[in-house]
Short mmCIF file of C-alpha atoms and ligand atoms in Angstrom, two decimals:
data_model
loop_
_atom_site.label_atom_id
_atom_site.label_comp_id
_atom_site.label_asym_id
_atom_site.label_seq_id
_atom_site.Cartn_x
_atom_site.Cartn_y
_atom_site.Cartn_z
CA MET A 1 24.69 34.79 9.28
CA ARG A 2 25.75 31.30 10.34
CA THR A 3 27.30 29.99 13.55
CA GLN A 4 27.71 26.67 15.32
CA VAL A 5 26.04 27.60 18.63
CA CYS A 6 23.55 30.46 18.99
CA ILE A 7 23.51 31.58 22.63
CA ILE A 8 20.43 33.46 23.80
CA GLY A 9 21.26 35.65 26.82
CA GLY A 10 24.47 37.52 27.66
CA GLY A 11 24.44 37.02 31.44
CA PRO A 12 27.13 34.96 33.17
CA SER A 13 25.97 31.61 31.67
CA GLY A 14 25.85 32.80 28.07
CA LEU A 15 29.12 34.75 28.18
CA LEU A 16 31.01 31.97 29.94
CA LEU A 17 29.79 29.32 27.51
CA SER A 18 30.72 31.42 24.52
CA GLN A 19 34.16 32.22 25.96
CA LEU A 20 34.95 28.56 26.73
CA LEU A 21 33.75 27.34 23.33
CA HIS A 22 35.73 30.03 21.49
CA ARG A 23 38.95 28.90 23.18
CA LYS A 24 38.35 25.41 21.71
CA GLY A 25 37.59 26.81 18.27
CA VAL A 26 33.80 26.40 18.46
CA ASP A 27 31.99 29.40 17.02
CA SER A 28 29.05 31.12 18.72
CA VAL A 29 26.91 34.25 18.59
CA VAL A 30 25.47 35.73 21.80
CA LEU A 31 22.16 37.63 21.64
CA GLU A 32 21.41 39.82 24.66
CA ARG A 33 18.18 41.77 25.12
CA LYS A 34 19.54 44.52 27.39
CA SER A 35 22.37 47.01 27.00
CA ARG A 36 25.81 46.09 28.26
CA ALA A 37 25.65 48.84 30.90
CA TYR A 38 22.41 47.36 32.26
CA VAL A 39 23.83 43.82 32.48
CA LEU A 40 26.96 45.10 34.21
CA ALA A 41 25.02 47.07 36.83
CA ARG A 42 23.01 44.07 38.11
CA ILE A 43 24.21 43.26 41.62
CA ARG A 44 23.70 39.62 42.43
CA ALA A 45 25.79 36.66 43.47
CA GLY A 46 28.95 36.85 45.52
CA VAL A 47 30.10 33.40 46.60
CA LEU A 48 31.74 30.93 44.21
CA GLU A 49 32.24 27.20 44.58
CA ASN A 50 35.66 25.80 43.83
CA GLY A 51 34.36 24.22 40.59
CA THR A 52 33.12 27.63 39.39
CA VAL A 53 36.48 29.20 40.24
CA GLU A 54 38.28 26.52 38.21
CA LEU A 55 35.94 26.95 35.25
CA LEU A 56 36.55 30.73 35.24
CA ARG A 57 40.29 30.06 35.24
CA GLU A 58 39.87 27.62 32.34
CA ALA A 59 37.97 30.33 30.47
CA GLY A 60 40.96 32.64 30.92
CA VAL A 61 39.10 35.07 33.19
CA GLY A 62 40.62 34.09 36.54
CA SER A 63 43.46 36.53 36.98
CA ARG A 64 41.61 39.46 38.61
CA MET A 65 39.60 37.00 40.69
CA ASP A 66 42.79 35.29 41.91
CA LYS A 67 44.31 38.66 42.78
CA LEU A 68 41.32 40.45 44.30
CA GLY A 69 38.81 37.75 45.31
CA ILE A 70 38.59 36.83 48.98
CA VAL A 71 39.16 33.19 49.91
CA ASP A 72 36.52 32.14 52.43
CA GLU A 73 37.32 29.05 54.48
CA GLY A 74 34.30 28.99 56.76
CA ILE A 75 30.82 30.32 57.40
CA VAL A 76 29.17 31.52 60.61
CA ILE A 77 25.69 30.41 61.59
CA GLY A 78 23.85 32.83 63.88
CA ALA A 79 21.12 31.58 66.20
CA GLU A 80 19.41 34.45 68.06
CA LYS A 81 22.22 36.17 69.94
CA HIS A 82 25.09 33.72 69.50
CA GLY A 83 26.97 32.32 66.52
CA PHE A 84 29.04 29.25 65.67
CA ARG A 85 31.50 28.62 62.89
CA ILE A 86 31.51 25.81 60.35
CA ASP A 87 34.97 25.16 58.99
CA ILE A 88 34.08 24.45 55.36
CA LYS A 89 37.67 23.99 54.22
CA ALA A 90 38.61 21.57 57.01
CA LEU A 91 35.43 19.54 56.51
CA ALA A 92 35.06 19.55 52.73
CA GLY A 93 38.69 20.03 51.71
CA LYS A 94 38.21 23.21 49.69
CA PRO A 95 37.47 26.87 50.40
CA MET A 96 34.96 29.18 48.69
CA MET A 97 35.80 32.38 46.83
CA VAL A 98 34.03 35.70 47.40
CA TRP A 99 34.02 37.47 44.02
CA GLY A 100 31.02 39.42 42.75
CA GLN A 101 28.94 38.48 39.73
CA THR A 102 29.36 42.01 38.33
CA GLU A 103 33.15 41.51 38.28
CA ILE A 104 32.76 38.14 36.55
CA THR A 105 30.48 39.62 33.90
CA GLN A 106 32.90 42.51 33.36
CA ASP A 107 35.85 40.13 32.89
CA LEU A 108 33.84 37.96 30.51
CA TYR A 109 32.77 40.93 28.38
CA ASP A 110 36.39 42.15 28.25
CA ALA A 111 37.59 38.67 27.26
CA ARG A 112 34.90 38.32 24.55
CA ASP A 113 35.91 41.72 23.14
CA ALA A 114 39.62 40.86 23.22
CA MET A 115 39.02 37.63 21.26
CA GLY A 116 36.63 39.25 18.79
CA GLY A 117 33.62 37.29 20.09
CA VAL A 118 30.24 38.27 18.66
CA VAL A 119 27.96 39.60 21.41
CA ILE A 120 24.96 41.50 20.08
CA ASP A 121 23.28 43.60 22.74
CA GLU A 122 19.89 45.34 22.67
CA ALA A 123 18.60 42.49 20.49
CA GLU A 124 14.80 42.72 20.55
CA ALA A 125 12.20 40.03 19.84
CA VAL A 126 14.75 37.21 19.92
CA THR A 127 12.92 34.10 18.64
CA PRO A 128 14.24 30.56 18.17
CA HIS A 129 12.77 28.53 15.25
CA ASP A 130 12.71 24.89 14.12
CA LEU A 131 14.35 23.63 17.30
CA ASP A 132 13.03 20.13 16.65
CA THR A 133 14.78 19.91 13.27
CA ASP A 134 18.44 19.60 12.26
CA ALA A 135 18.43 23.17 10.96
CA PRO A 136 17.40 25.53 13.77
CA TYR A 137 17.73 29.29 13.44
CA VAL A 138 17.14 32.36 15.56
CA THR A 139 15.75 35.74 14.51
CA TRP A 140 15.91 39.11 16.26
CA VAL A 141 15.37 42.78 15.61
CA LYS A 142 18.07 45.39 16.09
CA ASP A 143 17.58 49.08 15.29
CA GLY A 144 14.35 48.24 13.49
CA THR A 145 15.90 45.61 11.16
CA GLU A 146 15.22 41.87 11.40
CA HIS A 147 18.26 39.55 11.45
CA ARG A 148 18.68 35.78 11.30
CA VAL A 149 21.39 33.35 12.36
CA ASP A 150 21.39 29.70 11.28
CA CYS A 151 23.06 27.32 13.70
CA ASP A 152 23.55 23.72 14.82
CA TRP A 153 22.45 24.26 18.43
CA VAL A 154 20.68 26.89 20.52
CA ALA A 155 21.81 27.45 24.13
CA GLY A 156 19.02 29.06 26.16
CA CYS A 157 21.00 31.13 28.69
CA ASP A 158 18.32 33.82 28.99
CA GLY A 159 17.38 33.60 32.66
CA PHE A 160 14.05 32.93 34.33
CA HIS A 161 12.04 35.38 32.18
CA GLY A 162 13.65 34.40 28.88
CA VAL A 163 12.16 33.11 25.67
CA SER A 164 14.03 29.80 25.33
CA ARG A 165 12.15 27.75 27.91
CA GLN A 166 8.86 29.01 26.46
CA SER A 167 9.79 27.43 23.11
CA ILE A 168 9.42 23.95 24.60
CA PRO A 169 5.90 22.64 23.94
CA LYS A 170 3.57 22.77 26.96
CA ASP A 171 2.97 19.02 26.87
CA VAL A 172 6.72 18.34 27.06
CA LEU A 173 7.80 20.91 29.66
CA LYS A 174 7.34 19.92 33.29
CA GLU A 175 7.70 22.61 35.96
CA TYR A 176 8.19 22.23 39.72
CA GLU A 177 7.86 25.26 41.95
CA ARG A 178 7.77 26.53 45.51
CA VAL A 179 7.31 30.24 46.19
CA TYR A 180 8.41 31.28 49.70
CA PRO A 181 6.22 33.76 51.59
CA PHE A 182 9.03 36.32 52.02
CA GLY A 183 11.81 38.14 50.19
CA TRP A 184 15.33 39.43 50.83
CA LEU A 185 16.07 43.12 51.10
CA GLY A 186 19.73 43.58 50.12
CA ILE A 187 21.96 46.61 50.46
CA LEU A 188 25.46 47.42 49.30
CA SER A 189 27.36 49.85 51.46
CA GLU A 190 30.86 51.32 51.34
CA THR A 191 31.73 50.22 54.85
CA PRO A 192 34.22 47.64 56.17
CA PRO A 193 32.48 44.24 56.30
CA VAL A 194 31.38 43.09 59.76
CA THR A 195 32.76 39.61 58.96
CA HIS A 196 35.07 38.06 56.37
CA GLU A 197 33.27 34.75 56.66
CA ILE A 198 29.66 34.80 55.40
CA LEU A 199 27.13 34.96 58.24
CA TYR A 200 23.73 33.25 57.93
CA ALA A 201 21.66 34.37 60.94
CA SER A 202 18.40 32.89 62.19
CA HIS A 203 16.48 35.24 64.50
CA SER A 204 12.96 35.43 65.86
CA ARG A 205 12.47 38.66 63.82
CA GLY A 206 13.64 36.91 60.64
CA PHE A 207 16.74 35.86 58.74
CA ALA A 208 19.78 38.07 58.08
CA LEU A 209 22.91 37.55 55.99
CA ALA A 210 26.26 39.37 56.11
CA SER A 211 28.48 39.13 53.06
CA LEU A 212 31.09 41.31 51.42
CA ARG A 213 32.69 42.31 48.16
CA ASN A 214 35.98 43.80 49.35
CA GLU A 215 37.65 45.47 52.34
CA ASN A 216 35.41 48.51 52.06
CA LEU A 217 32.27 47.13 50.44
CA SER A 218 29.70 45.19 52.43
CA ARG A 219 26.69 43.27 51.15
CA TYR A 220 23.97 42.67 53.75
CA TYR A 221 20.46 41.23 53.58
CA VAL A 222 17.40 40.91 55.84
CA GLN A 223 14.30 38.79 55.32
CA VAL A 224 11.23 40.96 54.60
CA ASP A 225 7.53 40.18 54.12
CA GLN A 226 6.28 39.14 50.71
CA GLY A 227 5.16 42.26 48.83
CA ASP A 228 7.28 44.65 50.93
CA VAL A 229 8.88 47.52 48.96
CA VAL A 230 12.24 49.31 49.31
CA GLU A 231 10.44 52.63 49.91
CA ASN A 232 9.49 51.25 53.35
CA TRP A 233 13.15 50.81 54.23
CA SER A 234 15.20 53.88 55.09
CA ASP A 235 18.88 53.12 55.68
CA ALA A 236 18.33 53.74 59.40
CA ARG A 237 15.53 51.17 59.54
CA PHE A 238 17.65 48.64 57.68
CA TRP A 239 20.64 49.06 60.01
CA ASP A 240 18.46 48.77 63.14
CA GLU A 241 16.86 45.58 61.89
CA PHE A 242 20.11 44.06 60.68
CA ARG A 243 21.93 44.87 63.93
CA THR A 244 19.13 43.23 65.95
CA ARG A 245 19.25 40.00 63.96
CA ILE A 246 23.00 39.29 63.95
CA PRO A 247 24.94 37.78 66.89
CA ALA A 248 25.72 40.31 69.64
CA TYR A 249 29.50 40.14 69.23
CA MET A 250 29.16 41.12 65.57
CA ALA A 251 26.52 43.79 66.20
CA GLU A 252 29.00 45.54 68.52
CA ARG A 253 31.53 46.00 65.71
CA LEU A 254 29.09 46.77 62.87
CA VAL A 255 30.04 49.91 60.94
CA THR A 256 27.06 51.55 59.19
CA GLY A 257 26.91 54.07 56.37
CA PRO A 258 24.75 55.13 53.44
CA SER A 259 23.55 52.38 51.11
CA ILE A 260 24.69 52.65 47.48
CA GLU A 261 22.19 50.04 46.26
CA LYS A 262 19.03 48.65 47.79
CA SER A 263 16.65 46.10 46.30
CA ILE A 264 14.20 43.34 47.22
CA ALA A 265 14.34 39.88 45.66
CA PRO A 266 11.50 37.36 46.01
CA LEU A 267 12.48 33.80 46.96
CA ARG A 268 11.49 30.73 44.98
CA SER A 269 12.60 27.22 44.13
CA TYR A 270 11.84 26.31 40.52
CA VAL A 271 12.99 23.46 38.27
CA ALA A 272 12.03 22.91 34.62
CA GLU A 273 12.56 19.64 32.77
CA PRO A 274 13.77 18.50 30.31
CA MET A 275 16.87 20.69 30.02
CA ARG A 276 17.20 19.69 26.38
CA TRP A 277 14.53 19.67 23.69
CA GLY A 278 15.62 18.91 20.12
CA ARG A 279 18.46 21.30 19.34
CA LEU A 280 17.79 23.51 22.38
CA PHE A 281 19.67 23.27 25.68
CA LEU A 282 18.48 25.17 28.75
CA VAL A 283 21.28 26.56 30.91
CA GLY A 284 21.32 28.38 34.29
CA ASP A 285 18.36 30.45 35.52
CA ALA A 286 16.47 29.65 32.29
CA ALA A 287 15.95 26.16 33.72
CA HIS A 288 16.05 26.61 37.48
CA ILE A 289 15.89 29.11 40.32
CA VAL A 290 16.99 28.51 43.88
CA PRO A 291 16.47 30.79 46.87
CA PRO A 292 19.80 32.55 47.54
CA THR A 293 20.32 30.88 50.96
CA GLY A 294 23.36 28.72 50.22
CA ALA A 295 24.59 30.78 47.25
CA LYS A 296 23.85 28.15 44.63
CA GLY A 297 22.27 30.06 41.68
CA LEU A 298 25.32 31.24 39.80
CA ASN A 299 27.23 28.10 40.74
CA LEU A 300 24.52 25.90 39.23
CA ALA A 301 24.60 28.03 36.10
CA ALA A 302 28.36 27.38 35.96
CA SER A 303 27.92 23.62 36.39
CA ASP A 304 25.36 23.55 33.55
CA VAL A 305 27.89 25.44 31.41
CA HIS A 306 30.56 22.92 32.36
CA TYR A 307 28.43 19.95 31.19
CA LEU A 308 27.37 21.69 27.98
CA TYR A 309 30.89 22.86 27.16
CA ASP A 310 32.16 19.28 27.56
CA ALA A 311 29.29 17.97 25.43
CA LEU A 312 29.73 20.46 22.59
CA THR A 313 33.53 20.24 22.45
CA ALA A 314 33.26 16.42 22.30
CA HIS A 315 30.69 16.81 19.50
CA TYR A 316 32.83 19.16 17.42
CA LEU A 317 36.37 18.03 18.25
CA ASP A 318 35.96 14.27 18.79
CA ASP A 319 32.79 13.53 16.85
CA GLU A 320 31.43 12.03 20.08
CA ASP A 321 27.77 12.69 21.05
CA GLY A 322 27.53 10.96 24.45
CA GLY A 323 27.71 14.30 26.28
CA VAL A 324 25.02 15.89 24.12
CA GLU A 325 22.76 12.91 24.76
CA THR A 326 23.27 12.92 28.55
CA TYR A 327 23.42 16.70 29.18
CA ALA A 328 19.83 17.04 30.43
CA GLU A 329 20.05 14.08 32.76
CA LYS A 330 23.44 15.02 34.25
CA ALA A 331 22.64 18.70 34.70
CA SER A 332 19.19 17.99 36.20
CA ALA A 333 20.56 15.52 38.75
CA ARG A 334 22.93 18.15 40.12
CA VAL A 335 20.23 20.84 39.97
CA TRP A 336 17.89 18.76 42.12
CA LYS A 337 20.58 18.24 44.76
CA ALA A 338 21.31 21.98 44.98
CA THR A 339 17.55 22.66 45.01
CA ARG A 340 17.18 20.35 47.99
CA PHE A 341 20.07 21.97 49.84
CA SER A 342 18.82 25.55 49.22
CA TRP A 343 15.28 24.58 50.25
CA TRP A 344 16.54 22.90 53.44
CA PHE A 345 18.79 25.84 54.38
CA THR A 346 16.02 28.36 53.61
CA THR A 347 13.45 26.41 55.61
CA MET A 348 15.71 26.08 58.65
CA MET A 349 16.76 29.75 58.74
CA HIS A 350 13.63 31.87 57.95
CA ARG A 351 10.51 32.82 59.88
CA PHE A 352 7.38 31.62 58.07
CA PRO A 353 4.15 33.62 58.60
CA GLU A 354 1.95 30.65 59.54
CA GLN A 355 4.59 28.90 61.58
CA SER A 356 3.43 27.00 64.71
CA GLU A 357 5.32 26.70 68.00
CA PHE A 358 6.16 23.17 66.95
CA ASP A 359 7.67 24.33 63.63
CA ARG A 360 9.74 26.89 65.50
CA ARG A 361 11.09 24.30 67.93
CA MET A 362 12.01 22.06 64.99
CA GLN A 363 14.08 24.90 63.49
CA GLU A 364 15.79 25.59 66.82
CA THR A 365 16.52 21.91 67.32
CA GLU A 366 17.90 21.57 63.82
CA LEU A 367 20.29 24.47 64.51
CA ASP A 368 21.25 22.98 67.86
CA PHE A 369 21.96 19.63 66.19
CA LEU A 370 24.02 21.36 63.50
CA GLU A 371 26.07 23.16 66.14
CA GLY A 372 26.85 19.94 68.03
CA SER A 373 27.21 17.39 65.25
CA GLN A 374 30.32 17.02 63.11
CA ALA A 375 28.31 14.79 60.73
CA ALA A 376 25.64 17.48 60.23
CA GLN A 377 28.32 20.11 59.65
CA LEU A 378 30.04 17.84 57.13
CA ALA A 379 26.78 17.42 55.18
CA LEU A 380 26.35 21.20 55.07
CA ALA A 381 30.00 21.78 54.09
CA GLU A 382 29.87 19.19 51.31
CA ASN A 383 26.85 20.90 49.76
CA TYR A 384 28.05 24.45 50.39
CA VAL A 385 31.42 23.95 48.75
CA GLY A 386 29.71 22.32 45.77
CA LEU A 387 28.87 18.70 44.98
CA PRO A 388 31.18 16.97 42.49
CA LEU A 389 30.56 17.63 38.81
P1 LIG B 401 20.83 35.80 34.15
O1 LIG B 401 21.91 36.40 35.01
O2 LIG B 401 19.43 36.10 34.49
O3 LIG B 401 21.14 36.24 32.66
C1 LIG B 401 20.21 36.02 31.61
C2 LIG B 401 20.46 37.03 30.53
O4 LIG B 401 19.53 36.80 29.48
C3 LIG B 401 18.99 38.04 29.05
N1 LIG B 401 17.68 37.79 28.43
C4 LIG B 401 17.46 37.77 27.09
N2 LIG B 401 18.30 37.95 26.06
C5 LIG B 401 17.77 37.86 24.82
N3 LIG B 401 16.46 37.63 24.57
C6 LIG B 401 15.58 37.43 25.59
N4 LIG B 401 14.28 37.17 25.35
C7 LIG B 401 16.09 37.49 26.91
N5 LIG B 401 15.52 37.36 28.13
C8 LIG B 401 16.49 37.52 29.03
C9 LIG B 401 18.91 38.86 30.32
O5 LIG B 401 18.87 40.27 30.04
C10 LIG B 401 20.21 38.44 31.02
O6 LIG B 401 21.30 39.27 30.68
O7 LIG B 401 20.97 34.20 34.10
P2 LIG B 401 22.26 33.28 34.10
O8 LIG B 401 23.29 33.78 33.12
O9 LIG B 401 21.80 31.89 34.00
O10 LIG B 401 22.95 33.53 35.54
C11 LIG B 401 22.29 33.13 36.72
C12 LIG B 401 22.72 34.03 37.89
O11 LIG B 401 22.58 35.38 37.50
C13 LIG B 401 21.88 33.75 39.16
O12 LIG B 401 21.69 32.38 39.33
C14 LIG B 401 22.54 34.31 40.44
O13 LIG B 401 22.66 35.70 40.40
C15 LIG B 401 21.74 33.89 41.68
N6 LIG B 401 22.28 34.46 42.93
C16 LIG B 401 23.39 33.89 43.55
N7 LIG B 401 24.00 32.83 42.99
C17 LIG B 401 25.14 32.31 43.57
O14 LIG B 401 25.68 31.32 43.05
N8 LIG B 401 25.70 32.85 44.71
C18 LIG B 401 25.14 33.92 45.32
O15 LIG B 401 25.72 34.41 46.30
C19 LIG B 401 23.91 34.46 44.76
N9 LIG B 401 23.32 35.53 45.33
C20 LIG B 401 21.66 35.58 43.51
C21 LIG B 401 22.22 36.08 44.73
C22 LIG B 401 20.57 36.20 42.92
C23 LIG B 401 19.98 37.29 43.52
N10 LIG B 401 18.88 37.89 42.84
C24 LIG B 401 18.59 39.25 42.80
C25 LIG B 401 18.07 37.09 41.95
C26 LIG B 401 21.66 37.17 45.35
C27 LIG B 401 20.51 37.77 44.77
C28 LIG B 401 19.94 38.92 45.52
C1 LIG B 402 26.10 37.69 48.43
O1 LIG B 402 27.28 37.98 48.73
O2 LIG B 402 25.41 38.44 47.73
C2 LIG B 402 25.54 36.41 48.92
C3 LIG B 402 26.30 35.58 49.72
C4 LIG B 402 25.78 34.38 50.17
C5 LIG B 402 24.49 34.02 49.80
C6 LIG B 402 23.73 34.84 48.97
C7 LIG B 402 24.25 36.05 48.54
O3 LIG B 402 23.98 32.84 50.24
#
């Protein structure tokens, strides 16, 4: 088999890249390790930057989002018992969109099917070869048979645990990492959301976040200790903890109910460089992880896709390689800025186990400053809505 771009990983990055390229006549094959049902059941991101929304529209998968997504013009910051609003749209000129990652993945799969895109799922032992030559290829095993695709480029869209990044030689790959000493316990519940504007709450018992998916589907999180397990968290315990950590006026109107999903995610900041090696490009979580405070993960994946899509269409349609040559540099520069923002927001909002009284007062003062300063709110809004591409 031969294709122009072999895409490893059929998550949002891989599917979006393949969909965009196909619409410009560039051919790709997507290799995904898991089953489609598994990929579609993963509950993750919910908040999209304006640039991500526009890219989804350009890919032809914006219509359900535009009909059913919830436009979010502001966020609420909780500090112990009270909360204050930051008007993201007024400050940064654009709103956010609340639209779940599972819906995006569903629309992308449907669009790939409708256009006859090649997405091979349950591909085992996916292995890229000869990435530092002009004739790379990728092998995999499906139903016990080995297959091979020859290509011009390999896009590593296979997430943090994928194989692509590991193909870069150890003496070339540079990794930067911070692991935070806590995780987020998230639940999905078929209850009316307590707020239509995302709430980020700092509390002496730990951070909490209120988000939503639709009028009767809420997505809530609380900070938990590193190593904690969902078995320790009955629904009743979750609701008690969540109610305690959110501002009093919201706690009064909180509607609780059974959880339909419950999971714990560890928090880390991680950046790998370079994002290109030979004929391999790293895209999305394969190259970087941010803690979810600030909702940047999926949006960064989309901005990587944007740069690579521009680069590859210029290569194939205009015989112009400037974008291919500058992909790693451009994508990394934006990644570092979002990494800084997510680290700053995480550090201000969470309780750290070894925190001193001084550290605590610094967090409180930072929140106080944010509440009173238009300039501080503008800096947050500019980052939250998404830095320019
Ligand atoms: P993914 O989604 O991990 O997809 C990678 C795909 O590659 C496949 N794969 C392989 N395929 C073939 N061969 C191999 N060897 C392979 N190894 C792996 C995997 O099965 C998978 O299908 O990466 P991608 O596409 O780069 O997308 C990144 C996003 O999923 C991620 O950044 C976001 O979900 C992060 N995130 C959030 N981002 C936001 O922008 N806004 C949010 O509100 C937000 N909330 C979140 C989040 C992530 C969370 N968790 C659980 C990590 C909330 C949570 C709780
Ligand atoms: C979510 O809706 O899952 C969500 C929202 C905002 C975040 C992280 C996750 O910062």
